Short mmCIF file of N, CA and C in Angstrom, two decimals:
data_model
loop_
_atom_site.label_atom_id
_atom_site.label_comp_id
_atom_site.label_asym_id
_atom_site.label_seq_id
_atom_site.Cartn_x
_atom_site.Cartn_y
_atom_site.Cartn_z
N UNK E 1 -30.96 125.02 82.26
CA UNK E 1 -30.95 126.42 81.78
C UNK E 1 -31.99 127.11 82.64
N UNK E 2 -31.59 128.44 82.65
CA UNK E 2 -32.50 129.53 83.53
C UNK E 2 -33.34 130.02 82.89
N UNK E 3 -32.86 130.55 81.48
CA UNK E 3 -33.68 131.16 80.56
C UNK E 3 -34.07 130.48 79.28
N UNK E 4 -35.83 130.86 79.28
CA UNK E 4 -36.22 130.11 77.91
C UNK E 4 -36.72 131.53 77.08
N UNK E 5 -36.17 131.67 75.84
CA UNK E 5 -36.69 132.74 74.98
C UNK E 5 -37.67 131.96 73.79
N UNK E 6 -38.93 132.28 73.97
CA UNK E 6 -39.59 131.69 72.93
C UNK E 6 -40.58 132.82 72.09
N UNK E 7 -40.57 132.30 71.14
CA UNK E 7 -41.12 133.64 70.08
C UNK E 7 -41.96 132.72 68.88
N UNK E 8 -42.72 133.85 68.22
CA UNK E 8 -43.72 133.29 67.19
C UNK E 8 -44.19 134.08 66.21
N UNK E 9 -44.23 133.64 65.08
CA UNK E 9 -44.88 134.96 64.03
C UNK E 9 -46.23 135.21 64.63
N UNK E 10 -47.19 136.09 64.07
CA UNK E 10 -48.49 136.29 64.70
C UNK E 10 -49.41 135.90 63.45
N UNK E 11 -50.20 135.05 63.76
CA UNK E 11 -51.38 134.79 62.70
C UNK E 11 -52.99 134.91 63.40
N UNK E 12 -53.53 135.76 62.66
CA UNK E 12 -54.76 135.99 63.62
C UNK E 12 -55.00 136.34 65.00
N UNK E 13 -53.92 137.40 65.42
CA UNK E 13 -53.63 137.72 66.70
C UNK E 13 -53.65 136.57 67.83
N UNK E 14 -52.76 135.65 67.55
CA UNK E 14 -52.29 134.52 68.07
C UNK E 14 -50.69 133.86 67.63
N UNK E 15 -50.41 132.98 68.20
CA UNK E 15 -49.33 132.30 67.64
C UNK E 15 -49.55 131.28 66.98
N UNK E 16 -48.59 131.07 65.74
CA UNK E 16 -48.62 130.23 64.69
C UNK E 16 -49.07 128.61 65.30
N UNK E 17 -49.93 128.02 64.81
CA UNK E 17 -50.58 126.80 65.12
C UNK E 17 -49.21 125.93 65.23
N UNK E 18 -48.40 125.93 64.45
CA UNK E 18 -46.75 125.07 64.66
C UNK E 18 -46.44 125.40 65.92
N UNK E 19 -46.26 126.67 66.57
CA UNK E 19 -45.84 127.03 67.65
C UNK E 19 -46.79 126.45 68.60
N UNK E 20 -48.04 126.73 68.78
CA UNK E 20 -48.84 126.00 69.67
C UNK E 20 -48.51 124.65 69.89
N UNK E 21 -48.56 123.99 68.93
CA UNK E 21 -47.85 122.54 69.36
C UNK E 21 -46.66 122.46 69.82
N UNK E 22 -45.66 123.04 69.05
CA UNK E 22 -44.55 122.97 69.65
C UNK E 22 -43.85 123.13 71.19
N UNK E 23 -44.83 124.19 71.63
CA UNK E 23 -44.52 124.46 72.98
C UNK E 23 -45.19 123.25 74.32
N UNK E 24 -45.88 122.40 73.58
CA UNK E 24 -46.44 121.44 74.16
C UNK E 24 -45.43 120.94 74.59
N UNK E 25 -44.46 120.73 74.21
CA UNK E 25 -43.17 120.13 74.62
C UNK E 25 -42.60 120.36 75.76
N UNK E 26 -42.86 121.55 76.36
CA UNK E 26 -42.35 122.04 77.51
C UNK E 26 -43.19 121.77 78.52
N UNK E 27 -44.48 121.17 78.34
CA UNK E 27 -45.51 121.37 79.43
C UNK E 27 -44.98 120.11 80.61
N UNK E 28 -44.02 119.31 80.06
CA UNK E 28 -43.63 118.04 80.94
C UNK E 28 -42.46 118.45 81.84
N UNK E 29 -41.93 119.43 81.73
CA UNK E 29 -40.57 119.97 82.20
C UNK E 29 -41.14 121.12 83.60
N UNK E 30 -40.66 120.95 84.63
CA UNK E 30 -40.62 121.60 85.82
C UNK E 30 -39.90 123.14 85.48
N UNK E 31 -40.71 124.19 85.17
CA UNK E 31 -40.19 125.42 84.80
C UNK E 31 -40.44 126.48 85.73
N UNK E 32 -40.80 126.11 86.83
CA UNK E 32 -41.17 127.19 88.19
C UNK E 32 -39.52 127.45 88.58
N UNK E 33 -39.74 128.99 88.60
CA UNK E 33 -38.61 129.74 88.78
C UNK E 33 -37.53 130.27 87.67
N UNK E 34 -37.54 129.44 86.61
CA UNK E 34 -37.08 129.86 85.30
C UNK E 34 -37.36 131.17 84.76
N UNK E 35 -36.74 131.73 83.79
CA UNK E 35 -36.88 133.14 83.38
C UNK E 35 -37.51 132.84 82.16
N UNK E 36 -38.40 133.71 81.50
CA UNK E 36 -39.43 133.68 80.04
C UNK E 36 -39.07 135.21 79.41
N UNK E 37 -38.64 135.07 78.31
CA UNK E 37 -38.77 136.32 77.30
C UNK E 37 -39.51 135.69 76.34
N UNK E 38 -40.36 136.76 75.85
CA UNK E 38 -41.15 136.37 74.54
C UNK E 38 -41.02 137.32 73.51
N UNK E 39 -40.90 136.83 72.22
CA UNK E 39 -41.07 137.46 71.12
C UNK E 39 -41.98 137.16 70.14
N UNK E 40 -41.87 138.18 69.38
CA UNK E 40 -43.06 137.82 68.06
C UNK E 40 -43.26 138.75 66.96
N UNK E 41 -43.36 138.59 65.89
CA UNK E 41 -43.54 139.49 64.59
C UNK E 41 -44.64 139.64 64.22
N UNK E 42 -45.20 140.49 63.60
CA UNK E 42 -46.77 140.84 63.15
C UNK E 42 -46.89 141.72 61.93
N UNK E 43 -47.69 141.86 61.40
CA UNK E 43 -47.76 142.66 60.43
C UNK E 43 -48.49 144.10 60.91
N UNK E 44 -49.06 144.03 61.64
CA UNK E 44 -49.75 145.16 62.73
C UNK E 44 -48.75 145.54 63.58
N UNK E 45 -48.68 146.97 64.06
CA UNK E 45 -47.82 147.37 64.94
C UNK E 45 -47.62 146.88 66.36
N UNK E 46 -48.91 146.27 66.72
CA UNK E 46 -49.30 145.93 68.07
C UNK E 46 -49.71 144.53 68.35
N UNK E 47 -49.86 143.75 66.87
CA UNK E 47 -50.00 142.29 66.84
C UNK E 47 -49.11 141.42 67.62
N UNK E 48 -47.90 141.64 67.66
CA UNK E 48 -46.80 141.00 68.56
C UNK E 48 -47.20 141.22 69.98
N UNK E 49 -47.62 142.27 70.66
CA UNK E 49 -48.09 142.12 72.17
C UNK E 49 -48.70 141.29 72.37
N UNK E 50 -50.03 140.84 71.54
CA UNK E 50 -51.01 139.98 71.98
C UNK E 50 -50.32 138.37 71.85
N UNK E 51 -49.57 138.25 70.72
CA UNK E 51 -49.06 136.90 70.86
C UNK E 51 -48.11 136.69 72.18
N UNK E 52 -47.37 137.61 72.34
CA UNK E 52 -46.42 137.45 73.36
C UNK E 52 -47.23 137.37 74.78
N UNK E 53 -48.42 138.17 74.79
CA UNK E 53 -49.11 137.83 76.11
C UNK E 53 -49.90 136.27 76.23
N UNK E 54 -49.99 135.91 75.08
CA UNK E 54 -50.48 134.56 75.02
C UNK E 54 -49.65 133.35 75.33
N UNK E 55 -48.34 133.60 74.74
CA UNK E 55 -47.11 132.96 75.19
C UNK E 55 -46.86 132.92 76.75
N UNK E 56 -46.79 133.98 77.29
CA UNK E 56 -46.72 134.24 78.40
C UNK E 56 -47.96 133.37 79.31
N UNK E 57 -48.87 133.82 79.08
CA UNK E 57 -49.92 133.09 79.88
C UNK E 57 -49.64 131.51 79.49
N UNK E 58 -49.44 131.04 78.98
CA UNK E 58 -48.77 129.60 78.69
C UNK E 58 -47.91 129.05 79.60
N UNK E 59 -47.07 130.24 80.29
CA UNK E 59 -46.25 129.45 81.16
C UNK E 59 -46.30 130.31 82.61
N UNK E 60 -47.28 130.03 83.28
CA UNK E 60 -47.57 131.21 84.22
C UNK E 60 -46.87 131.07 85.48
N UNK E 61 -45.84 129.90 85.60
CA UNK E 61 -45.14 129.22 86.80
C UNK E 61 -43.62 129.96 86.47
N UNK E 62 -43.57 130.63 85.29
CA UNK E 62 -42.08 131.01 84.90
C UNK E 62 -42.14 132.72 85.25
N UNK E 63 -40.76 133.16 85.45
CA UNK E 63 -40.67 134.29 85.94
C UNK E 63 -40.46 135.29 84.43
N UNK E 64 -41.34 136.01 84.33
CA UNK E 64 -41.55 136.98 82.93
C UNK E 64 -40.75 137.99 82.92
N UNK E 65 -39.62 137.96 82.35
CA UNK E 65 -38.84 139.10 82.20
C UNK E 65 -39.02 140.19 81.13
N UNK E 66 -39.80 139.95 80.03
CA UNK E 66 -40.34 140.91 79.38
C UNK E 66 -40.83 140.33 77.66
N UNK E 67 -41.22 141.06 77.08
CA UNK E 67 -41.68 141.04 75.43
C UNK E 67 -40.75 141.54 74.77
N UNK E 68 -40.71 141.41 73.52
CA UNK E 68 -40.26 142.75 72.33
C UNK E 68 -40.82 141.91 71.01
N UNK E 69 -41.14 142.88 70.05
CA UNK E 69 -41.60 142.60 69.01
C UNK E 69 -40.00 142.56 67.74
N UNK E 70 -40.20 141.68 66.92
CA UNK E 70 -38.96 141.61 65.75
C UNK E 70 -39.70 141.51 64.32
N UNK E 71 -38.81 142.06 63.73
CA UNK E 71 -39.11 142.43 62.33
C UNK E 71 -37.90 142.73 61.78
N UNK E 72 -37.68 142.23 60.29
CA UNK E 72 -36.28 142.64 59.76
C UNK E 72 -36.19 143.78 59.48
N UNK E 73 -37.27 144.41 59.60
CA UNK E 73 -37.20 146.32 59.08
C UNK E 73 -36.67 146.75 60.33
N UNK E 74 -36.61 146.19 61.36
CA UNK E 74 -36.48 146.77 62.68
C UNK E 74 -35.33 146.22 63.46
N UNK E 75 -34.17 145.53 62.70
CA UNK E 75 -33.43 144.23 63.31
C UNK E 75 -32.62 145.38 64.18
N UNK E 76 -31.94 146.26 64.11
CA UNK E 76 -31.32 146.93 65.10
C UNK E 76 -31.99 146.98 66.64
N UNK E 77 -33.16 147.84 66.17
CA UNK E 77 -33.66 147.86 67.59
C UNK E 77 -34.44 146.38 68.25
N UNK E 78 -34.42 145.73 67.32
CA UNK E 78 -35.05 144.19 67.91
C UNK E 78 -34.02 143.55 68.83
N UNK E 79 -32.45 144.07 68.17
CA UNK E 79 -31.26 143.25 68.94
C UNK E 79 -31.11 144.24 70.31
N UNK E 80 -31.20 145.46 70.34
CA UNK E 80 -31.25 146.22 71.46
C UNK E 80 -32.20 145.98 72.56
N UNK E 81 -33.75 145.69 71.97
CA UNK E 81 -34.54 145.44 72.73
C UNK E 81 -34.23 143.99 73.65
N UNK E 82 -33.75 143.12 73.13
CA UNK E 82 -33.31 141.75 73.75
C UNK E 82 -32.42 142.28 74.58
N UNK E 83 -30.92 142.95 74.22
CA UNK E 83 -30.09 143.04 75.16
C UNK E 83 -30.64 143.88 76.34
N UNK E 84 -31.43 144.73 76.12
CA UNK E 84 -32.21 145.47 77.57
C UNK E 84 -32.49 144.41 78.46
N UNK E 85 -33.52 143.50 77.64
CA UNK E 85 -34.20 142.52 78.72
C UNK E 85 -33.24 141.81 79.45
N UNK E 86 -32.20 141.17 78.49
CA UNK E 86 -31.02 140.27 79.13
C UNK E 86 -30.54 141.15 80.44
N UNK E 87 -29.96 142.45 80.51
CA UNK E 87 -29.42 143.29 81.28
C UNK E 87 -30.24 143.07 82.60
N UNK E 88 -31.60 143.07 82.62
CA UNK E 88 -32.50 143.03 83.75
C UNK E 88 -32.05 141.90 84.58
N UNK E 89 -31.56 140.87 84.07
CA UNK E 89 -31.08 139.52 84.86
C UNK E 89 -29.85 139.71 85.51
N UNK E 90 -29.22 140.50 85.19
CA UNK E 90 -27.84 140.80 86.00
C UNK E 90 -27.82 141.13 87.33
#
């Protein structure tokens, strides 16, 4: 794989604890040069940005493509944001 899309719900302005333990599984892989897209949901309008930045910081060796927030209320814009990020890879 060349693209890794990682996302988590936001709890207290950070990724969920279960997600934090999940990403430990990736620490054993060489991800240098791979692409990363981060996504998150949050109750606050900007909480997802903080969560995405924390996910991104866990993978400094990867090429960060972008972040997007997701919510069932904004399903259409979530899909459009993801498609927009993927198009930057072409």
